[in-house]
Amino acid sequence: MANKQRIYSVASIRCVDDRYRSQSLAWWGSALLLVGFLLLPVNSLSAATREMAMTIEEMEIDVAPDLKYKVFAFNGQVPGPLIHVEEGDDVIIHVTNNTSLSHTIHWHGVLQTNSWRNDGVPGVTQKPIEPGDSFTYRWKAERIGTLWYHCHVNVNEHVGIRGMWGPIVVDAKQPLPIEKTVTKEAIMMLSTWESASAGKFGEGATPYDVEDYFSVNGKSFPSTQPLRIKTGDVVRVRFIGAGGAIHAMHSHGHDMLITHKDGLPLPQPYYVDTVLVGPGERYDAIITANHKEGRFIFHDHVDKHVTARGKFPGGPITVMEYDGTPMDDWYVWK
């Protein structure tokens, strides 16, 4: 396997048992929030039982310099922490609801074979987790690839505009040959926000409310940060449609090889420079860093989405930045 870049961070799921504590933060995968991307660690995990704790918190985040937003945050962060496991693992997650409203967690893409009561749908598989209560989810990581999790109570608000989502990556026991060449991985969770509903829970997310901010990993330009790469990197970007909009993600100067859809490998991968990502969809794209230097914008090509409260520029705008590229005085991401 290629020598992938090691990524470490402090924001991750916390193990609740000392048997697992040594296998915790760094290799579970984590949200490297300093650069605005969720970056995956290098280690290949052996099948095992993975037991974790997760809380749901009420907090306020900065989506953009002019937008503070009340959210329900998994482990106090948006997106929620990355759950990174291997095909065949048994996953146990203890969830405590520290908010004033009821919630559940749906594990989007998990097959739930013989574990249907863990699917996280209120009134169908369980009662909602009431404020102050806890619930333990147990499931097997059968479905490989890029999955995600989100609340399933009042979805239009909690998921649509309150940040209740996070990524899951299930490594295949037998990855494709092209996956073995990957040297760096990044996750882009795409979402929408309503400034008129930012300050109060229980409002917004109706057909009459206006989505006027758009984000990647919970940040709108200029609060986003670049994806820093070097010549020769093979970068896998995992796109996740976490909001209610269709995003058209476009990479300047590079073609993207689409290898997976909704976590599953495609029989015939194909090249694009723009990929449409709808609500709930996931696409894996592999990008070869074949320039000697430079900065190449990576953005949503839906015109409205690159605005903030109607003003350009904003939204899911970032840059692929090569090591060694000169830093101009006017450059935003110095």
Short mmCIF file of C-alpha atoms in Angstrom, two decimals:
data_model
loop_
_atom_site.label_atom_id
_atom_site.label_comp_id
_atom_site.label_asym_id
_atom_site.label_seq_id
_atom_site.Cartn_x
_atom_site.Cartn_y
_atom_site.Cartn_z
CA MET A 1 0.00 0.00 0.00
CA ALA A 2 1.21 3.49 -0.73
CA ASN A 3 2.73 5.44 2.13
CA LYS A 4 -0.16 7.68 3.14
CA GLN A 5 0.35 10.93 4.98
CA ARG A 6 -0.21 10.65 8.72
CA ILE A 7 -2.92 12.92 10.09
CA TYR A 8 -3.51 13.56 13.80
CA SER A 9 -6.01 15.69 15.68
CA VAL A 10 -7.70 16.02 19.04
CA ALA A 11 -11.29 16.12 17.75
CA SER A 12 -12.59 12.57 17.53
CA ILE A 13 -14.81 9.98 19.12
CA ARG A 14 -13.75 9.04 22.62
CA CYS A 15 -13.37 5.37 23.54
CA VAL A 16 -15.20 4.46 26.73
CA ASP A 17 -13.30 1.32 27.68
CA ASP A 18 -9.60 1.13 28.60
CA ARG A 19 -9.29 -1.91 26.35
CA TYR A 20 -9.83 0.39 23.39
CA ARG A 21 -8.23 3.58 24.69
CA SER A 22 -4.84 2.90 23.10
CA GLN A 23 -6.61 2.52 19.75
CA SER A 24 -8.41 5.81 20.15
CA LEU A 25 -8.17 9.27 18.72
CA ALA A 26 -5.54 9.33 16.00
CA TRP A 27 -6.35 6.06 14.29
CA TRP A 28 -10.07 6.24 14.64
CA GLY A 29 -10.02 9.14 12.23
CA SER A 30 -10.72 12.70 13.18
CA ALA A 31 -11.85 16.10 12.09
CA LEU A 32 -8.78 18.15 11.25
CA LEU A 33 -10.67 21.36 11.72
CA LEU A 34 -7.62 23.62 11.37
CA VAL A 35 -7.62 23.09 7.63
CA GLY A 36 -11.37 22.77 7.28
CA PHE A 37 -11.30 19.24 5.88
CA LEU A 38 -11.90 15.86 7.44
CA LEU A 39 -8.73 13.92 6.69
CA LEU A 40 -8.38 10.19 7.12
CA PRO A 41 -5.57 8.42 8.98
CA VAL A 42 -3.25 5.90 7.44
CA ASN A 43 -3.77 2.78 9.48
CA SER A 44 -5.55 -0.29 8.18
CA LEU A 45 -7.72 -1.63 10.99
CA SER A 46 -8.16 -5.28 11.88
CA ALA A 47 -11.72 -6.51 12.43
CA ALA A 48 -12.74 -6.03 16.04
CA THR A 49 -15.37 -4.56 18.35
CA ARG A 50 -15.23 -0.76 18.30
CA GLU A 51 -16.91 0.87 21.30
CA MET A 52 -17.31 4.65 21.54
CA ALA A 53 -19.18 7.41 23.34
CA MET A 54 -20.98 10.29 21.64
CA THR A 55 -22.85 13.26 23.05
CA ILE A 56 -25.29 15.68 21.43
CA GLU A 57 -24.74 19.29 22.52
CA GLU A 58 -26.39 22.66 21.97
CA MET A 59 -23.85 25.24 20.88
CA GLU A 60 -23.20 28.16 18.57
CA ILE A 61 -20.72 27.96 15.69
CA ASP A 62 -19.29 30.44 13.20
CA VAL A 63 -20.40 29.34 9.74
CA ALA A 64 -19.04 32.55 8.20
CA PRO A 65 -17.48 35.75 9.60
CA ASP A 66 -20.93 37.35 9.68
CA LEU A 67 -23.00 34.29 10.66
CA LYS A 68 -23.17 32.72 14.11
CA TYR A 69 -25.50 29.73 14.15
CA LYS A 70 -27.18 27.64 16.84
CA VAL A 71 -26.63 23.94 16.17
CA PHE A 72 -27.06 20.51 17.69
CA ALA A 73 -23.50 19.20 17.56
CA PHE A 74 -22.23 15.65 17.87
CA ASN A 75 -19.37 15.70 20.39
CA GLY A 76 -19.42 19.49 20.22
CA GLN A 77 -18.39 19.84 16.58
CA VAL A 78 -19.85 20.27 13.08
CA PRO A 79 -19.41 18.02 11.19
CA GLY A 80 -19.61 15.34 13.85
CA PRO A 81 -16.51 13.20 14.42
CA LEU A 82 -15.46 10.74 11.76
CA ILE A 83 -16.28 7.10 12.52
CA HIS A 84 -13.55 5.11 10.77
CA VAL A 85 -13.85 1.32 10.92
CA GLU A 86 -13.11 -1.76 8.84
CA GLU A 87 -15.49 -4.06 7.02
CA GLY A 88 -16.74 -6.68 9.47
CA ASP A 89 -16.21 -4.64 12.64
CA ASP A 90 -18.87 -4.67 15.36
CA VAL A 91 -19.65 -1.06 16.28
CA ILE A 92 -21.10 0.02 19.64
CA ILE A 93 -21.87 3.70 20.19
CA HIS A 94 -23.26 5.06 23.46
CA VAL A 95 -25.19 8.28 22.74
CA THR A 96 -26.16 10.82 25.43
CA ASN A 97 -28.55 13.66 24.60
CA ASN A 98 -27.45 16.82 26.41
CA THR A 99 -29.86 19.10 24.52
CA SER A 100 -33.36 20.40 25.25
CA LEU A 101 -35.01 18.46 22.40
CA SER A 102 -35.36 14.81 21.38
CA HIS A 103 -33.04 13.17 18.85
CA THR A 104 -31.98 9.86 17.30
CA ILE A 105 -29.05 8.87 15.09
CA HIS A 106 -29.61 7.17 11.75
CA TRP A 107 -26.56 5.39 10.33
CA HIS A 108 -27.09 6.19 6.65
CA GLY A 109 -25.95 3.29 4.46
CA VAL A 110 -25.50 0.76 7.27
CA LEU A 111 -27.40 -2.41 6.30
CA GLN A 112 -28.52 -3.27 9.86
CA THR A 113 -28.65 -7.02 9.22
CA ASN A 114 -30.24 -8.55 12.35
CA SER A 115 -30.01 -5.12 14.02
CA TRP A 116 -33.00 -3.22 12.62
CA ARG A 117 -33.80 -1.65 15.98
CA ASN A 118 -30.56 0.32 15.66
CA ASP A 119 -31.54 2.15 12.47
CA GLY A 120 -32.40 5.31 14.40
CA VAL A 121 -35.87 6.13 13.03
CA PRO A 122 -38.23 7.47 15.74
CA GLY A 123 -41.61 5.78 15.87
CA VAL A 124 -40.35 2.93 13.68
CA THR A 125 -37.27 1.39 15.30
CA GLN A 126 -37.09 3.25 18.63
CA LYS A 127 -38.48 6.01 20.77
CA PRO A 128 -36.58 9.29 20.48
CA ILE A 129 -33.74 9.88 22.91
CA GLU A 130 -35.23 12.40 25.32
CA PRO A 131 -33.22 15.26 26.87
CA GLY A 132 -30.83 13.85 29.46
CA ASP A 133 -31.31 10.24 28.32
CA SER A 134 -28.92 7.84 26.62
CA PHE A 135 -29.23 5.11 24.01
CA THR A 136 -26.74 2.50 22.82
CA TYR A 137 -26.54 1.65 19.11
CA ARG A 138 -25.01 -1.63 17.94
CA TRP A 139 -24.38 -2.54 14.32
CA LYS A 140 -21.97 -4.42 12.08
CA ALA A 141 -19.95 -2.62 9.43
CA GLU A 142 -21.03 -4.71 6.45
CA ARG A 143 -21.49 -1.97 3.86
CA ILE A 144 -18.14 -0.60 2.73
CA GLY A 145 -17.12 2.88 1.67
CA THR A 146 -18.33 6.39 2.39
CA LEU A 147 -21.42 6.45 4.65
CA TRP A 148 -22.70 9.08 7.06
CA TYR A 149 -24.87 9.56 10.13
CA HIS A 150 -27.52 12.12 11.02
CA CYS A 151 -30.47 12.81 13.27
CA HIS A 152 -33.85 11.42 12.17
CA VAL A 153 -36.08 13.66 14.32
CA ASN A 154 -37.45 16.78 12.60
CA VAL A 155 -35.01 16.08 9.80
CA ASN A 156 -35.75 19.22 7.80
CA GLU A 157 -34.47 21.36 10.69
CA HIS A 158 -32.04 19.16 12.64
CA VAL A 159 -30.22 17.87 9.56
CA GLY A 160 -31.16 20.52 7.03
CA ILE A 161 -30.01 23.59 8.97
CA ARG A 162 -28.70 22.54 12.43
CA GLY A 163 -25.55 20.59 11.59
CA MET A 164 -26.62 17.18 12.89
CA TRP A 165 -24.45 15.07 10.60
CA GLY A 166 -21.05 13.42 10.42
CA PRO A 167 -19.08 10.98 8.23
CA ILE A 168 -18.52 7.23 8.40
CA VAL A 169 -15.78 5.45 6.46
CA VAL A 170 -15.75 1.65 6.30
CA ASP A 171 -12.49 0.37 4.83
CA ALA A 172 -12.91 -2.63 2.55
CA LYS A 173 -10.94 -5.74 3.44
CA GLN A 174 -10.01 -6.02 -0.23
CA PRO A 175 -9.61 -2.48 -1.63
CA LEU A 176 -9.46 -1.82 -5.34
CA PRO A 177 -5.97 -1.53 -6.88
CA ILE A 178 -6.48 2.19 -7.45
CA GLU A 179 -7.37 2.71 -3.79
CA LYS A 180 -3.96 1.34 -2.82
CA THR A 181 -2.30 4.22 -4.68
CA VAL A 182 -4.03 6.93 -2.61
CA THR A 183 -1.63 9.04 -0.52
CA LYS A 184 -4.05 11.57 1.00
CA GLU A 185 -7.78 11.58 1.71
CA ALA A 186 -10.23 14.37 2.42
CA ILE A 187 -13.95 14.53 3.17
CA MET A 188 -16.22 17.34 1.99
CA MET A 189 -19.66 17.46 3.63
CA LEU A 190 -21.88 19.91 1.75
CA SER A 191 -24.74 21.71 3.49
CA THR A 192 -27.06 24.73 3.60
CA TRP A 193 -28.04 27.32 6.22
CA GLU A 194 -30.77 29.93 6.80
CA SER A 195 -29.56 33.16 8.39
CA ALA A 196 -33.09 34.14 9.48
CA SER A 197 -33.27 30.98 11.63
CA ALA A 198 -29.72 31.09 12.99
CA GLY A 199 -30.50 32.28 16.50
CA LYS A 200 -33.40 30.11 17.65
CA PHE A 201 -34.07 26.37 17.71
CA GLY A 202 -37.42 25.20 16.38
CA GLU A 203 -37.58 27.69 13.53
CA GLY A 204 -36.93 27.51 9.80
CA ALA A 205 -36.45 24.69 7.32
CA THR A 206 -39.89 25.07 5.71
CA PRO A 207 -40.57 25.56 1.97
CA TYR A 208 -41.06 29.25 2.72
CA ASP A 209 -37.67 29.77 4.38
CA VAL A 210 -34.65 30.89 2.37
CA GLU A 211 -31.35 29.02 2.33
CA ASP A 212 -28.86 31.85 1.94
CA TYR A 213 -25.57 30.36 3.18
CA PHE A 214 -23.84 27.25 1.85
CA SER A 215 -20.86 25.42 3.26
CA VAL A 216 -18.26 22.69 3.07
CA ASN A 217 -17.67 20.98 6.42
CA GLY A 218 -19.75 23.64 8.15
CA LYS A 219 -17.76 26.62 6.83
CA SER A 220 -18.59 29.22 4.17
CA PHE A 221 -15.90 31.19 2.31
CA PRO A 222 -13.78 32.97 3.51
CA SER A 223 -13.86 30.77 6.63
CA THR A 224 -12.92 27.72 4.54
CA GLN A 225 -9.29 26.64 4.26
CA PRO A 226 -7.21 25.17 1.42
CA LEU A 227 -6.49 21.53 0.74
CA ARG A 228 -2.69 21.47 0.79
CA ILE A 229 -1.06 18.92 -1.50
CA LYS A 230 2.29 18.18 -3.11
CA THR A 231 3.27 17.07 -6.60
CA GLY A 232 2.63 13.37 -7.06
CA ASP A 233 -0.07 13.07 -4.41
CA VAL A 234 -3.02 10.84 -5.24
CA VAL A 235 -5.91 12.44 -3.39
CA ARG A 236 -9.23 10.79 -2.68
CA VAL A 237 -12.05 13.26 -1.97
CA ARG A 238 -15.19 11.83 -0.41
CA PHE A 239 -18.18 14.09 -1.16
CA ILE A 240 -21.26 13.81 1.09
CA GLY A 241 -24.54 15.66 0.46
CA ALA A 242 -25.54 16.54 4.02
CA GLY A 243 -28.09 19.27 3.26
CA GLY A 244 -31.12 19.66 1.04
CA ALA A 245 -29.42 21.10 -2.05
CA ILE A 246 -27.75 19.62 -5.12
CA HIS A 247 -24.15 20.79 -5.34
CA ALA A 248 -21.97 20.84 -8.48
CA MET A 249 -18.40 20.48 -7.20
CA HIS A 250 -15.81 21.56 -9.77
CA SER A 251 -12.03 21.11 -9.61
CA HIS A 252 -9.96 23.60 -11.63
CA GLY A 253 -6.88 22.24 -13.38
CA HIS A 254 -7.57 18.61 -12.50
CA ASP A 255 -9.90 15.89 -13.66
CA MET A 256 -11.61 13.74 -11.04
CA LEU A 257 -11.91 9.98 -11.46
CA ILE A 258 -15.24 8.94 -9.91
CA THR A 259 -14.64 5.49 -8.42
CA HIS A 260 -17.47 4.97 -5.91
CA LYS A 261 -21.14 5.94 -5.59
CA ASP A 262 -22.84 5.74 -2.19
CA GLY A 263 -19.86 3.81 -0.88
CA LEU A 264 -19.89 1.10 -3.54
CA PRO A 265 -17.22 0.71 -6.26
CA LEU A 266 -18.39 1.52 -9.78
CA PRO A 267 -17.93 -1.18 -12.44
CA GLN A 268 -16.69 1.52 -14.82
CA PRO A 269 -15.06 4.53 -13.14
CA TYR A 270 -15.28 7.72 -15.18
CA TYR A 271 -13.55 11.11 -15.42
CA VAL A 272 -15.29 14.44 -14.79
CA ASP A 273 -14.30 17.94 -13.76
CA THR A 274 -17.69 18.58 -12.12
CA VAL A 275 -19.68 16.12 -10.00
CA LEU A 276 -23.30 16.60 -8.92
CA VAL A 277 -23.89 15.66 -5.28
CA GLY A 278 -27.52 15.48 -4.16
CA PRO A 279 -29.04 15.16 -0.68
CA GLY A 280 -27.79 11.99 0.98
CA GLU A 281 -25.52 11.07 -1.93
CA ARG A 282 -21.86 10.18 -1.66
CA TYR A 283 -19.22 10.15 -4.38
CA ASP A 284 -15.55 9.20 -4.13
CA ALA A 285 -13.24 11.06 -6.51
CA ILE A 286 -9.53 10.46 -7.07
CA ILE A 287 -7.40 13.42 -8.13
CA THR A 288 -3.77 13.16 -9.26
CA ALA A 289 -1.65 16.15 -8.24
CA ASN A 290 0.21 16.52 -11.54
CA HIS A 291 1.31 20.17 -11.38
CA LYS A 292 4.70 21.37 -10.14
CA GLU A 293 3.17 24.25 -8.22
CA GLY A 294 0.08 26.41 -8.18
CA ARG A 295 -3.26 27.12 -6.58
CA PHE A 296 -6.45 25.77 -8.16
CA ILE A 297 -9.89 26.74 -6.95
CA PHE A 298 -12.29 23.94 -5.94
CA HIS A 299 -15.88 25.18 -5.71
CA ASP A 300 -19.59 24.62 -6.11
CA HIS A 301 -20.65 25.60 -9.65
CA VAL A 302 -24.25 26.45 -8.69
CA ASP A 303 -24.13 30.25 -8.82
CA LYS A 304 -26.37 30.82 -5.80
CA HIS A 305 -24.27 28.47 -3.68
CA VAL A 306 -21.13 30.62 -3.94
CA THR A 307 -22.84 33.55 -2.26
CA ALA A 308 -23.43 34.47 1.38
CA ARG A 309 -26.72 36.24 2.04
CA GLY A 310 -26.79 37.07 -1.65
CA LYS A 311 -23.29 38.51 -1.82
CA PHE A 312 -20.45 36.96 -3.84
CA PRO A 313 -18.12 35.26 -2.94
CA GLY A 314 -19.20 32.77 -0.28
CA GLY A 315 -20.16 29.15 0.22
CA PRO A 316 -18.22 25.98 -0.68
CA ILE A 317 -15.13 27.62 -2.13
CA THR A 318 -11.68 26.28 -1.37
CA VAL A 319 -8.34 25.79 -3.11
CA MET A 320 -5.99 22.92 -3.89
CA GLU A 321 -2.68 24.49 -2.91
CA TYR A 322 0.63 22.89 -3.93
CA ASP A 323 3.60 22.92 -1.56
CA GLY A 324 6.16 25.49 -2.59
CA THR A 325 3.73 27.84 -4.33
CA PRO A 326 4.67 31.51 -3.67
CA MET A 327 2.42 33.30 -1.19
CA ASP A 328 1.19 36.57 -2.74
CA ASP A 329 0.34 39.44 -0.40
CA TRP A 330 -3.28 39.44 -1.56
CA TYR A 331 -3.79 35.67 -1.17
CA VAL A 332 -6.68 34.88 1.19
CA TRP A 333 -5.29 31.70 2.77
CA LYS A 334 -1.75 32.73 3.74
#
